[in-house]
PDB file of C-alpha atoms in Angstrom:
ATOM      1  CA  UNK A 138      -3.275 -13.506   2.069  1.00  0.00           C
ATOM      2  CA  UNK A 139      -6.220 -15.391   1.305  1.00  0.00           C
ATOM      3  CA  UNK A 140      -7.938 -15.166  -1.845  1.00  0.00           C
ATOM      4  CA  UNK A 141     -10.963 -14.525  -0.298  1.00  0.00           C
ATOM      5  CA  UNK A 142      -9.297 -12.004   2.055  1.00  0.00           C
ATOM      6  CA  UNK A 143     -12.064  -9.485   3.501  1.00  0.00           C
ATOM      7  CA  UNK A 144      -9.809  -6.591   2.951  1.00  0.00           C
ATOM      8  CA  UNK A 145      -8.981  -6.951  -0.544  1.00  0.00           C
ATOM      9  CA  UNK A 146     -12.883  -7.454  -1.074  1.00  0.00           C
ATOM     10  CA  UNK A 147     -13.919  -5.004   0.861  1.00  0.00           C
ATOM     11  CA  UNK A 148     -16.560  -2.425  -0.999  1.00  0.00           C
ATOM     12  CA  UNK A 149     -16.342   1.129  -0.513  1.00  0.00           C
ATOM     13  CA  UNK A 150     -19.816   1.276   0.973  1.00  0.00           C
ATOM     14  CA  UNK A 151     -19.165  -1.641   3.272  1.00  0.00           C
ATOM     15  CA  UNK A 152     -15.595   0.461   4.757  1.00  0.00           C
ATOM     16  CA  UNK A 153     -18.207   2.942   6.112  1.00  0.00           C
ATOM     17  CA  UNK A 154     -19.570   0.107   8.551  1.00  0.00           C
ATOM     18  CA  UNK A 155     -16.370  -0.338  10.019  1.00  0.00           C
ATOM     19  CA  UNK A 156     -16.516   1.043  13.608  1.00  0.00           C
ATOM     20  CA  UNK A 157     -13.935   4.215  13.956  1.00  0.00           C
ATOM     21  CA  UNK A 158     -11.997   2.342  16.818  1.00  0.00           C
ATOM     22  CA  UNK A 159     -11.061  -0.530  14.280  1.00  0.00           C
ATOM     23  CA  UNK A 160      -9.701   1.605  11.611  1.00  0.00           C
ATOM     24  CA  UNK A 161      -7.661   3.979  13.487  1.00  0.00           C
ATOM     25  CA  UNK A 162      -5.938   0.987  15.473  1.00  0.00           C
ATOM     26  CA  UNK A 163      -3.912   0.115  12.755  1.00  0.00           C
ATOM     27  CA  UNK A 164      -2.547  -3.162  11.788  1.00  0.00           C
ATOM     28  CA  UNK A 165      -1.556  -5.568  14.312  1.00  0.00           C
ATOM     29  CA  UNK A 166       1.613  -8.194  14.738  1.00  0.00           C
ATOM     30  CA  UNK A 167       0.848 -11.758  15.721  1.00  0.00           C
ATOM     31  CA  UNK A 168       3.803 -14.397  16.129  1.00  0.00           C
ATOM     32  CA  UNK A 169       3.373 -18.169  15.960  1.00  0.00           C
ATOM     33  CA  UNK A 170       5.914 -20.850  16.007  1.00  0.00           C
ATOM     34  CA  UNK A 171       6.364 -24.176  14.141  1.00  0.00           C
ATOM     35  CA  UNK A 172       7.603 -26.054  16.544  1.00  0.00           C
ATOM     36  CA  UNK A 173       9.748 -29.258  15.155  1.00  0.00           C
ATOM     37  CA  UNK A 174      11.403 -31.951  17.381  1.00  0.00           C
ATOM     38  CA  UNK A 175      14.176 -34.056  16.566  1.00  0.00           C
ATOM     39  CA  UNK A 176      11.780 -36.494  15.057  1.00  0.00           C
ATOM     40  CA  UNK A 177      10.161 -34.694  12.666  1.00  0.00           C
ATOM     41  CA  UNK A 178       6.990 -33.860  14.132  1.00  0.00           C
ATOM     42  CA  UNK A 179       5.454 -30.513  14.706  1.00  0.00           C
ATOM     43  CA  UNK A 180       3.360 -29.281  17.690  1.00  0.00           C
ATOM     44  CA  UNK A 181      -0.103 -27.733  16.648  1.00  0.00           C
ATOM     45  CA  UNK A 182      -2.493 -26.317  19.492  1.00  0.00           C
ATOM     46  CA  UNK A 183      -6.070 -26.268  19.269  1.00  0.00           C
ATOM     47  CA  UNK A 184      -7.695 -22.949  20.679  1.00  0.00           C
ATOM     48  CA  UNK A 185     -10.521 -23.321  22.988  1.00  0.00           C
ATOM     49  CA  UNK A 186     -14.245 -22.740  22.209  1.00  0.00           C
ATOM     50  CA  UNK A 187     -14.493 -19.359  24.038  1.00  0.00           C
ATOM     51  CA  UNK A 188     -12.025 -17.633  22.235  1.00  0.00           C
ATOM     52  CA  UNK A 189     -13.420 -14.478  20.235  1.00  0.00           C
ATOM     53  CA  UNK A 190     -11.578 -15.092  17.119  1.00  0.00           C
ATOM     54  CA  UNK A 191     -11.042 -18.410  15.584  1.00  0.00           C
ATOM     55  CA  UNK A 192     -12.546 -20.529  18.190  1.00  0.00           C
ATOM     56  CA  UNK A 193     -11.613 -24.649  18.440  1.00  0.00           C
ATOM     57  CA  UNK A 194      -9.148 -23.829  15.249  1.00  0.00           C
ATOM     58  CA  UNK A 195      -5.840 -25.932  15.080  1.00  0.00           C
ATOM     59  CA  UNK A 196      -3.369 -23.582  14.904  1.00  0.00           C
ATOM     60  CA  UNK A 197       0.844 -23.197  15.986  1.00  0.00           C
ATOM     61  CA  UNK A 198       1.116 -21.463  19.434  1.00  0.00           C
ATOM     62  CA  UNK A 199       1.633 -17.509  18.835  1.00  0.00           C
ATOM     63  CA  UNK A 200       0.112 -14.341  19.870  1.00  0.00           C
ATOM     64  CA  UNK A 201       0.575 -10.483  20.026  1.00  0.00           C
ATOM     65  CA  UNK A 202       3.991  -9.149  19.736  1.00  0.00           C
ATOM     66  CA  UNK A 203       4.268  -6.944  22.596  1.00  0.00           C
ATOM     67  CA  UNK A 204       6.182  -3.612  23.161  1.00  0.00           C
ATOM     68  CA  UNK A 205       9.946  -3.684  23.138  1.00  0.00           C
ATOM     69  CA  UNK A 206       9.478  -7.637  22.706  1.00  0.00           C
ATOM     70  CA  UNK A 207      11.491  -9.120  19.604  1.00  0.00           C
ATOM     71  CA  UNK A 208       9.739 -11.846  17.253  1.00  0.00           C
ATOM     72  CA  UNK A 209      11.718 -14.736  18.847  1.00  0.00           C
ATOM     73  CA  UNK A 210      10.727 -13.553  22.735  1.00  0.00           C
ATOM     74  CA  UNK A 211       6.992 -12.958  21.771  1.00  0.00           C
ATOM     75  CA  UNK A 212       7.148 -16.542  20.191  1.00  0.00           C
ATOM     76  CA  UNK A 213       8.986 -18.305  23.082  1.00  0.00           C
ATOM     77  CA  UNK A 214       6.920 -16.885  25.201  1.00  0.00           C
ATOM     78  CA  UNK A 215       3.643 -17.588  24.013  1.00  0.00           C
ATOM     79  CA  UNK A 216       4.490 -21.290  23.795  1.00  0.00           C
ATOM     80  CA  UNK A 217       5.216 -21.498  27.146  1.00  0.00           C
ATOM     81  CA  UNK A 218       2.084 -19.315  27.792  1.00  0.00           C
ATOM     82  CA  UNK A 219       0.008 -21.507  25.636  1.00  0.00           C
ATOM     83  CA  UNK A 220       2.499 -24.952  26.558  1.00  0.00           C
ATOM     84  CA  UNK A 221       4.541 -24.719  28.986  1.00  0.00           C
ATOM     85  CA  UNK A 222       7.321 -25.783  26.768  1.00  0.00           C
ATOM     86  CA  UNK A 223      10.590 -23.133  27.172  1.00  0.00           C
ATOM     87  CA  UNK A 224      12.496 -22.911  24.698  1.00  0.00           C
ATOM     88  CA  UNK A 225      15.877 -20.467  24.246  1.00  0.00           C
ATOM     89  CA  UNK A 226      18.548 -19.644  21.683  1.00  0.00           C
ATOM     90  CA  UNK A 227      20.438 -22.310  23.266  1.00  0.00           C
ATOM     91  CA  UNK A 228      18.026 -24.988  22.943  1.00  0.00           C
ATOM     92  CA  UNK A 229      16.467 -24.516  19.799  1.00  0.00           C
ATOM     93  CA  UNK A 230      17.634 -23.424  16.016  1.00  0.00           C
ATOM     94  CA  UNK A 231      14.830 -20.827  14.587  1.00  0.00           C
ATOM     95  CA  UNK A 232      14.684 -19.201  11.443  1.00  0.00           C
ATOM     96  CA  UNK A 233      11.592 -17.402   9.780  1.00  0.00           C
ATOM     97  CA  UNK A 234       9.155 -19.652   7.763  1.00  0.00           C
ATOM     98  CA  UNK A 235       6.664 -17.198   6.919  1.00  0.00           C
ATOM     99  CA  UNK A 236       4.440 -14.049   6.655  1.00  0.00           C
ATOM    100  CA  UNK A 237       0.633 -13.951   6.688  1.00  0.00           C
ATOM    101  CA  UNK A 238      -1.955 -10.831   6.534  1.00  0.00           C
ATOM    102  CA  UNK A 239      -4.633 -12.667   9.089  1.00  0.00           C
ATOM    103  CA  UNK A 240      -8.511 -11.182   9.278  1.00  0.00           C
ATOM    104  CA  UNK A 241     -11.187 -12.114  11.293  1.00  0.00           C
ATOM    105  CA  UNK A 242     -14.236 -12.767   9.928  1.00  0.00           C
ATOM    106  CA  UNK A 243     -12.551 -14.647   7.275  1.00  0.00           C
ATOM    107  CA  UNK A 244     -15.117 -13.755   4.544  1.00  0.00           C
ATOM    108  CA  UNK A 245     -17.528 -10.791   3.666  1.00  0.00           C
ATOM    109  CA  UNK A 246     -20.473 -13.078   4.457  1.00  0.00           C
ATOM    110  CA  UNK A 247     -19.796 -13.753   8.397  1.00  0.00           C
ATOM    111  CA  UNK A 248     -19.286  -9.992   8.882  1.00  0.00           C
ATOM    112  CA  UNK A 249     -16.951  -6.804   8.110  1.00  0.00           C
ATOM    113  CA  UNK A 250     -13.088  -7.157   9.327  1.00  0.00           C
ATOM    114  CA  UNK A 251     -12.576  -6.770  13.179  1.00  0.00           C
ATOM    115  CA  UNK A 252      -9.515  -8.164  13.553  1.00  0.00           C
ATOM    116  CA  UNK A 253      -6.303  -7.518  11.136  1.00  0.00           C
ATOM    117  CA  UNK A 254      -3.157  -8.954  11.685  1.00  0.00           C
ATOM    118  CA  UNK A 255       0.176  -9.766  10.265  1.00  0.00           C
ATOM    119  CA  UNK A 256       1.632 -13.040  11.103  1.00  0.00           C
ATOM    120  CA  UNK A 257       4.999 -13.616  11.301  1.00  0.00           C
ATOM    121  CA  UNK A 258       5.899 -17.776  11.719  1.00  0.00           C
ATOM    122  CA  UNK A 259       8.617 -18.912  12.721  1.00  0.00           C
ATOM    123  CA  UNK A 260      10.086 -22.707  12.502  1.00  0.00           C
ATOM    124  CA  UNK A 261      12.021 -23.663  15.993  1.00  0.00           C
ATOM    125  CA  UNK A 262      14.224 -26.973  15.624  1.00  0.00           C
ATOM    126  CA  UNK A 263      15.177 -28.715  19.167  1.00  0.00           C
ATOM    127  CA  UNK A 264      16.918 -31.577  19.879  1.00  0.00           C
ATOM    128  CA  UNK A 265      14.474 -33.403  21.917  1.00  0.00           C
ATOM    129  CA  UNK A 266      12.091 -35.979  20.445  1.00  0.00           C
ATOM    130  CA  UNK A 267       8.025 -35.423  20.391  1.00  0.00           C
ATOM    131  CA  UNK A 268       6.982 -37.991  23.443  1.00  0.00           C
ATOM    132  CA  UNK A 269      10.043 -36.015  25.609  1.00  0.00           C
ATOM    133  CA  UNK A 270       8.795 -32.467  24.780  1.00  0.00           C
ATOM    134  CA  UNK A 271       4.939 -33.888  25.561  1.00  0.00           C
ATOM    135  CA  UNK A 272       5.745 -35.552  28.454  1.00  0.00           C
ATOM    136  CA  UNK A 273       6.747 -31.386  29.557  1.00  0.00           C
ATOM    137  CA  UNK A 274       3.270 -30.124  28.237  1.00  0.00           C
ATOM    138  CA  UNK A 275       1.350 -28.142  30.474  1.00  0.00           C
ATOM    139  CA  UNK A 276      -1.495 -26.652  28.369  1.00  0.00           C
ATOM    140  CA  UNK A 277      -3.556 -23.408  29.683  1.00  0.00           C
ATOM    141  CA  UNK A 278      -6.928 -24.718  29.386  1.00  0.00           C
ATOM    142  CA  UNK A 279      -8.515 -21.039  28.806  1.00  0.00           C
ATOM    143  CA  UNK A 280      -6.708 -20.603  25.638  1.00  0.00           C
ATOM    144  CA  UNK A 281      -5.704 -24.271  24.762  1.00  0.00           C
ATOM    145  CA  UNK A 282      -7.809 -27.155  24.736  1.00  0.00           C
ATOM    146  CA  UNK A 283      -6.289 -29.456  22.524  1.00  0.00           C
ATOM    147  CA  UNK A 284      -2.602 -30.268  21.032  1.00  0.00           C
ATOM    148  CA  UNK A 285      -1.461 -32.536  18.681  1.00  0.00           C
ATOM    149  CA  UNK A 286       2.057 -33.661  17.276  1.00  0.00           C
ATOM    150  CA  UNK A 287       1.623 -34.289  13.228  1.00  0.00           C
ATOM    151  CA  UNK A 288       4.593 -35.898  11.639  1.00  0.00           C
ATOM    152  CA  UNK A 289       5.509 -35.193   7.543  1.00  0.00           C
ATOM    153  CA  UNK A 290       3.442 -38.238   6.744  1.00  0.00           C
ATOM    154  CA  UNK A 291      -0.091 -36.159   8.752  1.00  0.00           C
ATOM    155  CA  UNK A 292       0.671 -33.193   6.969  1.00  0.00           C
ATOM    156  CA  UNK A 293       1.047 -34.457   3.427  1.00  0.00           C
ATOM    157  CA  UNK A 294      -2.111 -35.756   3.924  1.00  0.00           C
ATOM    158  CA  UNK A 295      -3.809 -32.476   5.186  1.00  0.00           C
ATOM    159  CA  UNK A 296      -1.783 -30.970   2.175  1.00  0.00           C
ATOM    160  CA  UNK A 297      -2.927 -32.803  -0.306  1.00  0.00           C
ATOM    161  CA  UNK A 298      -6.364 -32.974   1.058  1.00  0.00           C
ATOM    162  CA  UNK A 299      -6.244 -36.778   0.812  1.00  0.00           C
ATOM    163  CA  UNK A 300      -7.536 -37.537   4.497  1.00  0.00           C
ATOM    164  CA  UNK A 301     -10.315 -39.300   4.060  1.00  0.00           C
ATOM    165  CA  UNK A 302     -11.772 -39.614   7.794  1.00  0.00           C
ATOM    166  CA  UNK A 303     -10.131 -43.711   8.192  1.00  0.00           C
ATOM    167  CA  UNK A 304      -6.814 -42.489   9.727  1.00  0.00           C
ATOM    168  CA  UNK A 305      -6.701 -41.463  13.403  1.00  0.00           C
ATOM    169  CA  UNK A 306      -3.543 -40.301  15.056  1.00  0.00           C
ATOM    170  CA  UNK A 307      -3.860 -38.999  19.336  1.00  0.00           C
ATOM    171  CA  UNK A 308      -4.347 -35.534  20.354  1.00  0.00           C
ATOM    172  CA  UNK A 309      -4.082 -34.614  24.227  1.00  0.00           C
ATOM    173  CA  UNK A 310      -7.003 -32.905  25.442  1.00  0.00           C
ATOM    174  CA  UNK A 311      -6.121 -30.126  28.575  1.00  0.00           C
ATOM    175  CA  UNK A 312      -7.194 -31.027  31.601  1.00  0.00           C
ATOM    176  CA  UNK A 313      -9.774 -27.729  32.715  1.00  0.00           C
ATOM    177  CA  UNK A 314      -7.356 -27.668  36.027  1.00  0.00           C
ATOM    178  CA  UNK A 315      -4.354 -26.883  34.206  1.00  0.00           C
ATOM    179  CA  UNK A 316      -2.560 -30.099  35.529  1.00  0.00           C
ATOM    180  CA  UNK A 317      -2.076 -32.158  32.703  1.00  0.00           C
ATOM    181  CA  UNK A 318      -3.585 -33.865  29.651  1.00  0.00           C
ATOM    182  CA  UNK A 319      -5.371 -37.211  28.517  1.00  0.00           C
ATOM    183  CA  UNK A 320      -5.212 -38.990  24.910  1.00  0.00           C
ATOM    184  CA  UNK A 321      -7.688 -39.085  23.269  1.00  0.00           C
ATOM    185  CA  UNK A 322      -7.683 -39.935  19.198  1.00  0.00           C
ATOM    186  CA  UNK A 323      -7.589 -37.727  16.818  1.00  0.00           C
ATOM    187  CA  UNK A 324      -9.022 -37.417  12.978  1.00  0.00           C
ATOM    188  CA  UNK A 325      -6.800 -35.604  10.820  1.00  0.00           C
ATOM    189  CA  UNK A 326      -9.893 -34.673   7.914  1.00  0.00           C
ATOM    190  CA  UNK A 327     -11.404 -33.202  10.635  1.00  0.00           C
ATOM    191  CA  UNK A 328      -8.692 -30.769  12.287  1.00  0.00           C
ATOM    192  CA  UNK A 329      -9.039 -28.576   8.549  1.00  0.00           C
ATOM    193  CA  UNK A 330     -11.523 -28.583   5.756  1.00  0.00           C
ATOM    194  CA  UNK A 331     -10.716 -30.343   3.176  1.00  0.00           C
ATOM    195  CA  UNK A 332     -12.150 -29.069   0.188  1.00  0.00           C
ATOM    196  CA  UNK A 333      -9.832 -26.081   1.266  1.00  0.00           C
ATOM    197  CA  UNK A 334      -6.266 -27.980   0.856  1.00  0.00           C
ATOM    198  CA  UNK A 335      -7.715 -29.493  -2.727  1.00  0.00           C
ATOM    199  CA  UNK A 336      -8.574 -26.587  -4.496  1.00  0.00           C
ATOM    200  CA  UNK A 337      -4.828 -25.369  -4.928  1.00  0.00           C
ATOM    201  CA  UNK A 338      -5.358 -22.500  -2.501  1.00  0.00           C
ATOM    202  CA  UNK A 339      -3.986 -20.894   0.552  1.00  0.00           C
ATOM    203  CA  UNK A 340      -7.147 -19.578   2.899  1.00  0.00           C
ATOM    204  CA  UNK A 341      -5.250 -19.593   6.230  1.00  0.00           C
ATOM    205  CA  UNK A 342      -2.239 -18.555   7.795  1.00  0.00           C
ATOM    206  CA  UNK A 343      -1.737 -22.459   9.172  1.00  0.00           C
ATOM    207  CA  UNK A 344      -2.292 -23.469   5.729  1.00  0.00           C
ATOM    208  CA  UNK A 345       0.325 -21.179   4.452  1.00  0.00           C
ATOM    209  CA  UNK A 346       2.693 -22.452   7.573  1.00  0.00           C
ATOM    210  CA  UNK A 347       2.289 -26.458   7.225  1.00  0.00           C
ATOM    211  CA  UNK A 348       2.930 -26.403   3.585  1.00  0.00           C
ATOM    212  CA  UNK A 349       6.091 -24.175   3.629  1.00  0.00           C
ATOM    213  CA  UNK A 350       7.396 -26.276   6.485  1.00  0.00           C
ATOM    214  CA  UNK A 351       6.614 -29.379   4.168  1.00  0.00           C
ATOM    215  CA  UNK A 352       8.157 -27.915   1.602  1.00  0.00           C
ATOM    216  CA  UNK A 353      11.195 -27.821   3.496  1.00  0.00           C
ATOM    217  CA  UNK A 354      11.601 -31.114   4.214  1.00  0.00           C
ATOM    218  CA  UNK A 355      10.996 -32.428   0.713  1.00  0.00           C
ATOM    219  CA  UNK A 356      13.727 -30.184  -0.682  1.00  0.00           C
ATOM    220  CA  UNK A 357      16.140 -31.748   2.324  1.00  0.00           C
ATOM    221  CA  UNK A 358      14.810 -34.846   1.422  1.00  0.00           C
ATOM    222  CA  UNK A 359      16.396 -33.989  -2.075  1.00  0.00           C
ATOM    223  CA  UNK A 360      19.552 -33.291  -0.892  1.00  0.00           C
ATOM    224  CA  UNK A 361      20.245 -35.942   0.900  1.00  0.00           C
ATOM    225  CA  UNK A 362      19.287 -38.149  -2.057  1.00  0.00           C
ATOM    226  CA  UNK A 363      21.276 -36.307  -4.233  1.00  0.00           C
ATOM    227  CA  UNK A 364      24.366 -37.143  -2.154  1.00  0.00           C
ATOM    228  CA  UNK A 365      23.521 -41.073  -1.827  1.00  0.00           C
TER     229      UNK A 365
END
C-alpha cells in the first residue's frame, strides 16, 4: 500500500468519524487488467469526471469482483464493460501481476477512508497488435472517457519520472454516444504526477501495476540477451 495509506495513518480519534455503514462493510475486491498486445503496448483507460472515486484518473480497466465470479471473469468482463474488447482463455495468456490495498481519499487531509479495496491485477497477453485491438474499442462514455495504448518506451518514462511535458503520444477520447472514438494527443507528464514516480515511491495501485509489468519486460529483455 501506499506510504501515505489513510488506514495505516489513521488516529484512534479520527476511526470514531468513520460512519458505522463503512466499517461494518468490510473490505472490498476490485480486479483490473494489464492488458498487453502482441506489440508491446498496454491499454490504460481514463475514468470519466463524474465518477465518485478517482475521477479523470488513468487507470487499467477493472472493477468489483462480483458473487460467484472468479478473478479472470470479473476482469474480462469489465474490459468489455469498460472496452468492448472480449477477451477468453483462448485468446489471451493471463497470469497475476499484482496485489494492491486501494483507499479513497488517498490521504488524511482530503477526508477519512470511504472506500477500501484490495486490488488484484492481472497481466492478459493476446496475439493481436494495438491498432487491431483499437480499431474493436467501443468505450462506455459514463465510466470511460479516455484510453490510451503506452508502449515500454511511455512507461519508462512515467517510471522514471523523466517526462518532461515535450513528448506527446494519441489518446482516443469516447464519443458521449457510445459509438466510437476520436484522436486526440496525448501528454504523458500529465496522465500521473510526477514528483510521485521520482521520489522512489509507490502511492497508487497503477503505479504499483506499470512498474511490475516493466519490470517484466526488462528481465525478458535479459534473457534474451543472455542467449545472443
Amino acid at each position: 500500500h501506499s506510504p501515505v495509506c489513510p488506514i495505516s495513518q489513521l488516529p484512534a480519534d479520527e476511526v470514531q468519524s468513520i460512519p458505522e455503514s463503512s466499517i461494518n462493510r468490510g473490505i472490498n475486491v476490485g480486479v483490473a487488467i494489464i492488458v498487453e498486445s502482441s506489440d508491446s503496448h498496454i491499454l490504460m483507460t481514463q475514468r470519466s469526471e463524474h465518477m465518485r472515486t478517482f475521477p479523470r484518473a488513468w487507470v487499467p480497466p477493472g472493477g468489483h469482483l462480483e458473487c460467484d465470479e472468479s478473478l479472470l471473469q470479473c476482469g474480462f468482463r469489465e474490459v468489455q464493460e469498460e472496452t468492448g474488447l472480449v477477451f477468453t482463455d483462448d485468446n489471451s495468456e493471463t497470469s497475476v501481476l499484482c496485489l494492491w490495498e486501494s483507499v479513497y481519499p488517498v490521504i488524511l487531509g482530503l477526508g477519512v477512508p470511504t472506500s477500501h479495496h484490495i486490488v488484484i491485477y492481472l497481466h492478459t497477453r493476446v496475439e493481436q497488435t494495438w491498432q487491431q485491438l483499437q480499431t474493436q474499442v467501443q468505450l462506455d462514455p459514463a465510466e470511460v472517457q479516455a484510453c490510451a495504448w503506452l508502449s515500454t518506451d511511455m512507461v519508462e518514462e512515467l517510471c522514471t519520472g523523466r517526462s518532461d511535458g515535450t513528448s506527446h503520444h494519441i489518446k482516443f477520447i469516447s464519443d458521449s454516444s457510445g459509438n466510437g472514438t476520436s484522436p486526440a494527443k496525448l501528454d504523458i507528464s500529465k496522465m500521473f504526477t510526477s514528483l510521485l514516480w521520482k521520489c522512489g515511491y509507490i502511492y497508487s495501485g497503477s503505479q504499483l501495476a506499470l512498474t511490475r509489468w516493466l519490470d517484466l519486460h526488462k528481465k525478458l529483455d535479459i534473457k534474451l540477451s543472455s542467449k545472443i
